[in-house]
Coordinates of C-alpha atoms in Angstrom, one line a residue:
S14 CA 104.4 124.9 113.2
H15 CA 106.3 122.4 111.2
P16 CA 105.3 119.3 109.3
P17 CA 105.8 115.9 111.2
H18 CA 108.8 113.7 110.3
P19 CA 107.8 111.0 107.8
S20 CA 108.5 108.3 110.3
C21 CA 106.3 109.8 112.9
S22 CA 103.4 110.7 110.5
T23 CA 101.1 108.0 111.8
F24 CA 101.7 109.0 115.5
C25 CA 101.4 112.8 114.8
L26 CA 98.3 112.6 112.8
S27 CA 96.5 110.3 115.3
L28 CA 97.1 112.8 118.2
S29 CA 96.4 115.9 116.1
F30 CA 93.9 118.4 117.5
P31 CA 91.1 118.9 116.6
P32 CA 90.8 115.2 116.0
P33 CA 89.5 114.1 112.5
P34 CA 86.1 112.4 112.4
P35 CA 86.3 109.1 114.3
P36 CA 86.1 105.8 112.4
P37 CA 82.9 103.6 113.0
L38 CA 84.6 101.8 115.9
F39 CA 85.1 105.0 117.9
E40 CA 81.7 106.6 116.7
S41 CA 79.9 103.7 118.6
I42 CA 81.7 104.7 121.7
L43 CA 82.1 108.4 121.8
H44 CA 78.7 109.4 120.3
K45 CA 76.7 107.5 122.8
P46 CA 75.5 109.1 126.1
V47 CA 77.6 108.1 129.1
Q48 CA 75.6 106.4 132.0
R49 CA 77.2 107.8 135.2
G50 CA 78.0 104.9 137.5
G51 CA 76.6 102.3 135.2
T52 CA 78.2 99.1 134.2
S53 CA 77.9 97.2 130.8
K54 CA 77.3 93.6 130.4
Q55 CA 79.6 91.3 128.4
S56 CA 78.6 90.5 124.8
A57 CA 77.9 87.1 123.8
V58 CA 81.2 86.7 122.2
S59 CA 84.4 87.1 124.1
Y60 CA 84.9 90.8 123.5
P61 CA 85.8 92.7 126.7
A62 CA 82.9 95.0 127.6
W63 CA 84.8 98.1 126.8
R64 CA 85.3 96.9 123.1
T65 CA 81.5 96.4 122.5
S66 CA 79.8 99.1 124.6
S67 CA 80.5 102.7 125.6
T68 CA 78.2 102.9 128.5
T69 CA 80.9 103.7 131.0
E70 CA 83.6 106.3 131.2
A71 CA 86.1 103.5 131.7
G72 CA 85.1 102.1 128.3
V73 CA 85.9 105.4 126.6
V74 CA 89.2 105.7 128.4
L75 CA 90.1 102.2 127.7
T76 CA 89.3 102.5 124.0
L77 CA 91.4 105.7 123.6
L78 CA 94.2 103.9 125.6
Y79 CA 94.0 101.0 123.2
R80 CA 94.1 103.3 120.2
L81 CA 97.1 105.2 121.6
R82 CA 98.9 101.8 122.3
T83 CA 98.2 100.7 118.7
V84 CA 99.6 104.0 117.2
I85 CA 102.6 103.9 119.5
K86 CA 103.3 100.3 118.6
Q87 CA 103.2 101.1 114.8
A88 CA 105.4 104.0 115.3
T89 CA 107.8 101.7 117.3
M90 CA 108.1 99.4 114.3
M91 CA 109.2 102.4 112.3
R92 CA 112.0 102.8 114.7
V93 CA 110.6 105.7 116.8
S94 CA 112.6 106.2 120.0
P95 CA 112.7 103.8 123.0
I96 CA 110.5 106.2 124.9
A97 CA 107.7 105.0 122.6
R98 CA 108.3 101.5 123.7
R99 CA 108.2 102.3 127.4
A100 CA 105.0 104.3 126.8
M101 CA 103.4 101.4 125.0
G102 CA 104.3 99.1 127.9
R103 CA 102.7 101.5 130.4
I104 CA 99.5 101.7 128.3
A105 CA 99.4 97.9 128.1
N106 CA 99.7 97.6 131.9
S107 CA 97.0 100.3 132.5
R108 CA 94.7 98.5 130.0
K109 CA 95.3 95.2 131.7
M110 CA 94.6 96.5 135.3
M111 CA 91.4 98.3 134.1
M112 CA 90.1 95.4 132.1
S113 CA 90.6 92.9 134.9
E114 CA 87.5 91.3 136.2
G115 CA 88.1 89.2 139.3
G116 CA 91.8 88.9 138.3
T117 CA 91.0 87.4 134.8
E118 CA 91.5 89.1 131.5
R119 CA 89.6 88.0 128.5
L120 CA 91.4 87.8 125.2
D121 CA 90.4 90.2 122.5
V122 CA 88.4 89.0 119.5
V123 CA 89.2 91.2 116.7
D124 CA 87.6 92.0 113.3
R125 CA 89.2 92.2 110.0
L126 CA 90.3 95.8 110.4
H127 CA 92.0 95.3 113.8
Y128 CA 93.5 92.0 112.7
V129 CA 95.4 93.7 109.9
Q130 CA 96.3 96.6 112.2
R131 CA 97.7 94.2 114.9
V132 CA 99.5 91.9 112.3
R133 CA 101.3 95.1 110.9
A134 CA 102.2 96.3 114.3
M135 CA 103.5 93.0 115.6
T136 CA 105.6 92.0 112.5
P137 CA 109.1 91.6 113.8
P138 CA 111.4 94.4 112.7
Q139 CA 114.0 92.0 111.2
A140 CA 111.2 90.5 109.1
V141 CA 110.1 94.0 107.8
E142 CA 113.7 94.7 107.0
S143 CA 114.6 91.3 105.2
M144 CA 111.5 90.0 103.5
L145 CA 111.0 91.6 100.0
A146 CA 108.3 89.7 98.2
M147 CA 106.2 86.6 98.5
Y148 CA 104.1 84.6 96.2
S149 CA 101.1 82.8 97.6
S150 CA 98.9 80.3 95.7
A151 CA 96.2 81.2 98.2
L152 CA 96.1 84.6 96.6
D153 CA 97.6 83.7 93.2
S154 CA 99.4 86.9 93.7
I155 CA 102.7 88.5 94.9
V156 CA 102.6 90.6 98.0
T157 CA 105.4 92.9 99.2
S158 CA 104.2 93.8 102.7
P159 CA 105.9 91.5 105.2
S160 CA 102.8 91.6 107.4
L161 CA 100.9 90.0 104.6
M162 CA 103.3 87.1 104.0
A163 CA 101.4 84.2 105.7
I164 CA 100.5 80.6 105.1
P165 CA 96.8 79.5 105.5
I166 CA 96.5 77.4 108.6
D167 CA 94.4 74.7 106.8
D168 CA 97.3 74.0 104.4
H169 CA 98.5 70.5 104.9
G170 CA 102.1 71.7 104.5
F171 CA 101.6 73.6 107.8
H172 CA 99.5 71.4 110.1
R173 CA 100.8 68.1 108.7
G174 CA 104.2 68.9 107.3
H175 CA 103.1 67.4 104.0
A176 CA 105.2 69.7 101.8
V177 CA 108.6 69.8 100.1
F178 CA 110.7 72.8 99.5
D179 CA 113.8 74.1 97.7
T180 CA 115.9 77.3 97.2
C181 CA 117.5 79.5 94.6
N182 CA 120.6 81.7 94.7
V183 CA 120.8 85.1 92.9
L184 CA 123.9 86.8 91.5
D185 CA 124.0 89.9 89.3
G186 CA 120.4 89.7 88.4
K187 CA 120.4 86.0 87.4
A188 CA 118.7 83.0 89.2
Y189 CA 121.4 80.3 89.6
A190 CA 120.7 76.5 89.0
L191 CA 116.9 77.1 89.1
D192 CA 116.1 74.2 86.7
M193 CA 118.3 71.9 88.9
H194 CA 116.5 73.0 92.1
I195 CA 113.0 72.7 90.6
D196 CA 113.8 69.3 89.3
R197 CA 114.8 68.3 92.9
L198 CA 111.6 69.9 94.2
L199 CA 109.5 67.8 91.8
S200 CA 111.4 64.7 92.7
S201 CA 110.9 65.3 96.4
A202 CA 107.2 65.8 95.7
E203 CA 107.0 62.4 93.9
M204 CA 108.5 60.8 97.0
A205 CA 106.2 62.7 99.3
K206 CA 103.2 61.6 97.1
I207 CA 102.3 65.2 96.4
E208 CA 100.2 65.0 93.3
L209 CA 100.8 67.9 90.9
K210 CA 97.2 69.2 90.5
S211 CA 97.7 72.7 89.6
V212 CA 101.5 73.4 88.9
S213 CA 104.1 72.4 86.4
K214 CA 107.8 73.0 86.1
T215 CA 107.1 75.7 83.7
S216 CA 104.5 77.5 85.8
L217 CA 106.8 77.2 88.9
K218 CA 109.7 78.7 87.2
E219 CA 107.7 81.6 85.9
I220 CA 106.3 82.3 89.4
L221 CA 109.8 82.1 90.9
L222 CA 111.3 84.4 88.4
A223 CA 108.4 86.9 88.8
T224 CA 108.8 87.0 92.6
L225 CA 112.4 87.6 92.3
A226 CA 111.7 90.4 89.8
V227 CA 109.2 92.1 92.2
A228 CA 111.8 91.9 95.1
G229 CA 113.8 94.2 92.8
K230 CA 117.3 93.3 93.9
E231 CA 120.1 91.9 91.7
N232 CA 122.3 90.7 94.5
N233 CA 122.3 89.7 98.1
V234 CA 118.9 88.0 98.0
F235 CA 117.8 84.3 98.3
C236 CA 114.5 82.6 97.4
R237 CA 112.8 79.8 99.3
Y238 CA 109.8 78.0 98.1
W239 CA 107.4 75.3 99.2
L240 CA 105.0 72.9 97.4
T241 CA 102.3 71.5 99.6
A242 CA 99.7 68.7 99.3
G243 CA 97.0 71.4 99.4
R244 CA 94.5 72.9 101.8
G245 CA 90.8 72.5 102.9
D246 CA 90.8 70.4 106.1
F247 CA 92.8 69.1 109.0
H248 CA 92.8 65.4 108.3
V249 CA 96.1 63.5 108.1
S250 CA 95.5 62.5 104.6
P251 CA 95.3 65.0 101.7
K252 CA 92.3 63.2 100.3
G253 CA 89.9 66.1 101.2
C254 CA 92.2 68.9 99.9
V255 CA 90.5 71.2 97.3
G256 CA 91.8 73.8 94.9
G257 CA 95.1 72.2 93.9
N258 CA 98.5 72.4 95.4
G259 CA 99.8 75.1 97.8
F260 CA 102.8 76.9 96.5
Y261 CA 104.5 79.7 98.4
A262 CA 107.8 81.5 97.6
V263 CA 109.6 84.2 99.5
V264 CA 112.5 86.4 98.6
H265 CA 114.6 87.7 101.4
K266 CA 117.9 89.5 102.0
T267 CA 120.9 87.3 102.6
W268 CA 123.2 87.6 105.6
E269 CA 126.8 88.3 105.5
R270 CA 129.1 85.3 105.1
D271 CA 132.7 84.7 105.9
D272 CA 133.7 81.7 103.8
E273 CA 137.4 82.2 104.3
T274 CA 137.8 81.7 108.0
P275 CA 137.7 78.0 109.0
I276 CA 134.8 77.0 111.3
K277 CA 134.6 74.4 114.0
E278 CA 132.2 71.5 113.7
V279 CA 131.3 68.8 116.2
V280 CA 129.8 65.2 115.7
V281 CA 126.3 65.2 117.2
S282 CA 124.2 62.4 118.7
T283 CA 120.9 63.5 117.0
P284 CA 119.3 60.5 115.2
L285 CA 119.6 60.2 111.6
K286 CA 116.5 60.6 109.4
P287 CA 115.1 57.4 107.8
Q288 CA 116.2 57.0 104.1
L289 CA 112.9 58.2 102.6
L290 CA 113.1 61.5 104.5
A291 CA 116.7 61.8 104.0
N292 CA 116.4 61.6 100.3
M293 CA 113.7 64.2 99.9
K294 CA 113.9 67.9 100.8
S295 CA 110.7 67.8 102.9
N296 CA 109.3 70.5 105.1
N297 CA 110.1 68.4 108.1
Y298 CA 113.4 69.8 109.3
M299 CA 113.1 69.0 113.0
I300 CA 116.1 66.6 112.8
N301 CA 118.1 69.3 110.9
A302 CA 117.2 71.9 113.5
L303 CA 118.0 69.6 116.5
T304 CA 121.4 68.8 114.8
A305 CA 122.3 72.4 114.4
M306 CA 121.2 73.2 118.0
E307 CA 123.3 70.4 119.5
A308 CA 126.3 71.4 117.5
Q309 CA 126.0 75.0 118.6
E310 CA 125.6 73.9 122.2
G311 CA 129.0 72.1 121.8
G312 CA 130.8 74.9 120.2
G313 CA 130.1 74.0 116.5
N314 CA 128.0 75.3 113.8
L315 CA 125.8 72.9 111.7
G316 CA 126.8 69.6 113.3
I317 CA 128.1 66.4 111.6
Q318 CA 126.0 63.2 111.7
V319 CA 127.7 59.8 111.6
D320 CA 125.9 56.4 111.3
N321 CA 126.2 53.5 113.7
D322 CA 129.1 52.0 111.8
G323 CA 131.1 55.2 112.0
Y324 CA 130.5 56.5 108.4
L325 CA 130.2 60.2 107.8
Q326 CA 126.7 61.2 106.7
E327 CA 126.0 64.9 106.4
A328 CA 125.7 68.2 108.3
S329 CA 122.3 69.8 109.2
I330 CA 122.0 71.7 105.9
S331 CA 125.2 70.7 104.1
C332 CA 127.3 67.8 102.8
V333 CA 130.9 67.3 103.8
G334 CA 133.9 67.0 101.6
I335 CA 137.5 65.9 102.5
V336 CA 140.8 65.9 100.7
E337 CA 143.3 63.2 102.0
D338 CA 147.0 62.8 101.6
D339 CA 146.5 61.1 98.2
D340 CA 145.0 64.3 96.9
V341 CA 141.6 62.8 96.3
L342 CA 138.5 64.7 97.2
R343 CA 135.9 62.4 98.7
T344 CA 132.4 62.9 99.7
P345 CA 129.6 60.5 100.8
P346 CA 127.2 59.0 98.3
F347 CA 123.5 60.1 98.3
E348 CA 122.0 56.8 99.3
T349 CA 121.2 58.0 102.8
I350 CA 121.4 61.7 102.6
L351 CA 119.9 64.5 100.6
P352 CA 121.1 64.7 96.9
S353 CA 123.0 68.0 97.2
T354 CA 122.9 70.3 94.2
T355 CA 126.2 71.8 95.5
V356 CA 128.0 68.5 95.5
R357 CA 126.6 67.7 92.0
R358 CA 128.1 70.9 90.7
V359 CA 131.4 70.3 92.5
L360 CA 131.6 66.9 90.9
A361 CA 131.2 68.6 87.5
F362 CA 133.4 71.7 87.7
G363 CA 135.8 70.2 90.2
Q364 CA 137.2 68.1 87.4
Q365 CA 139.1 71.2 86.3
L366 CA 141.2 70.8 89.5
V367 CA 142.1 67.3 88.4
E368 CA 143.2 68.7 84.9
K369 CA 145.3 71.3 86.7
G370 CA 147.0 68.8 88.9
L371 CA 145.7 70.2 92.2
L372 CA 143.6 67.0 92.7
K373 CA 144.1 63.5 91.5
G374 CA 140.5 62.5 91.6
I375 CA 136.9 63.2 92.9
L376 CA 135.0 60.4 94.4
Q377 CA 131.6 59.8 96.0
T378 CA 132.4 57.1 98.3
P379 CA 131.7 56.0 101.9
V380 CA 133.9 58.0 104.3
K381 CA 134.8 56.9 107.8
M382 CA 135.1 59.6 110.5
E383 CA 138.8 58.6 111.0
Q384 CA 139.4 59.7 107.4
V385 CA 137.9 63.1 108.3
Y386 CA 140.2 63.5 111.3
S387 CA 143.2 62.7 109.3
A388 CA 142.4 64.7 106.2
K389 CA 144.5 67.5 104.8
E390 CA 141.3 69.5 104.2
A391 CA 137.6 69.4 105.1
F392 CA 134.8 71.6 104.0
L393 CA 131.1 71.9 104.0
L394 CA 129.2 71.9 100.7
G395 CA 125.7 73.4 100.7
G396 CA 123.8 76.3 99.5
H397 CA 126.3 76.6 96.7
H398 CA 128.9 77.6 99.2
V399 CA 132.2 75.8 100.2
V400 CA 133.0 76.6 103.8
P401 CA 136.4 75.4 105.3
V402 CA 136.4 73.3 108.4
G403 CA 139.4 73.7 110.5
Q404 CA 138.4 71.7 113.5
V405 CA 136.0 68.8 114.3
G406 CA 135.6 68.4 118.0
E407 CA 139.0 68.8 119.5
R408 CA 140.8 67.5 116.4
T409 CA 142.5 70.0 114.1
I410 CA 142.0 69.3 110.4
G411 CA 145.2 69.7 108.5
N412 CA 146.9 72.9 109.6
G413 CA 143.5 74.2 110.7
Q414 CA 143.4 76.8 107.9
R415 CA 141.5 77.1 104.6
G416 CA 143.4 74.8 102.2
P417 CA 144.2 75.3 98.4
V418 CA 141.4 72.9 97.2
C419 CA 138.9 74.6 99.2
K420 CA 139.9 78.1 97.9
A421 CA 140.0 76.8 94.3
L422 CA 136.4 75.3 94.7
Q423 CA 135.2 78.6 96.1
E424 CA 136.5 80.4 93.0
L425 CA 135.0 77.7 90.6
Q426 CA 131.6 77.9 92.4
H427 CA 131.5 81.7 92.2
N428 CA 132.4 81.5 88.4
D429 CA 129.7 78.8 87.9
M430 CA 127.0 81.2 89.2
R431 CA 127.8 83.4 86.1
N432 CA 127.7 80.3 83.8
P433 CA 125.1 81.2 81.2
E434 CA 124.1 77.4 81.0
M435 CA 123.3 77.6 84.7
T436 CA 121.4 80.9 85.0
D437 CA 118.1 82.5 84.1
A438 CA 117.7 86.2 83.7
I439 CA 115.2 87.8 86.2
P440 CA 112.6 89.9 84.3
F441 CA 113.0 93.0 86.3
S442 CA 111.6 95.3 83.6
Q443 CA 108.2 93.6 83.6
Y444 CA 107.7 94.9 87.2
H445 CA 110.1 97.9 87.5
S446 CA 110.0 100.3 84.6
N447 CA 113.0 102.2 85.7
Q448 CA 115.2 99.0 85.7
H449 CA 117.0 97.6 82.7

């Protein structure tokens, strides 16, 4: 007597009576005569019998159960009540029991239609909520449905890790430091021997700005992008790749940050990367992930790496800066770590603090861990954020609070993100007629 709630439309329509004409899959099941007491044989492929034949009552029931389970799962992804989740579980258990043949269940083999349905239903809610737009060179298009944001399995960036990547911050509808980041991407690609077959700096920049525009948000978004050796086979060398480079970019919402409260860090034992991999921003972030995991297990955040001689290297996704009693800001050189765009900008605009007398100098120089422990201030420099570090292991840094240099750098970094020389306007109007 009343229209269904929009979030339940799929659920309500699928269970409405009388039912709409069944799609081809169900016509083949519902419109054939049922053989009482008969059994069907498995097809040549690995479909369960109930998916390819309707010659048993159980096949009909199972098919309807499967459809109901799919509908409920889709409704669940639209945040229908927990009752739907429990119902879906019961249907899955019933299907599993009824499909069992000698205690063994065959995996489904799905066609294109059911593949899309399942991918949509199984996309994690946080992905649906956060991922706004993705460009894929496999499509040469931008998609906005998170369930369609995927990488081809034959891409060497996936199965061999033969890829490099970089990022882009956004503030007030402007892409920040995009040229700097693309330059680093191309430098990393050269080190990774990824030949530029189908892309250029100009084309990459156009794609990234377009993808940001399609995402439609002027703030609180972040862009990540990957350049790969290409796709076409599963060999270790990209010699057989065809069709040019793979390039993928995704725009997602950012998470809330607290850059005022000092964090705790710990020194980790995870091995350092060899210099080649340390200097490029490659797709192989296993060491970075293990560094962060070890740090979190020890009560830290990103983790701090130190070489065999006791010299500070970097955190898992940030560099480290300190201010000592001589009021000089020191941060390690790039020889054995990633050339940080954040550090490069700090070295540039940080000179304003020298001019104001808050600092006496800024140096890229080797730093011993003993200097970190005795410093007045310490902070992480990464992602164009400056994050205060109040404790390393059991040692308090300075007074354990955010220091004046850290605070001043945060303000300068925020202002730099509005620097016309460092930003590019995102062309929203080309994709959203109602936006300026």
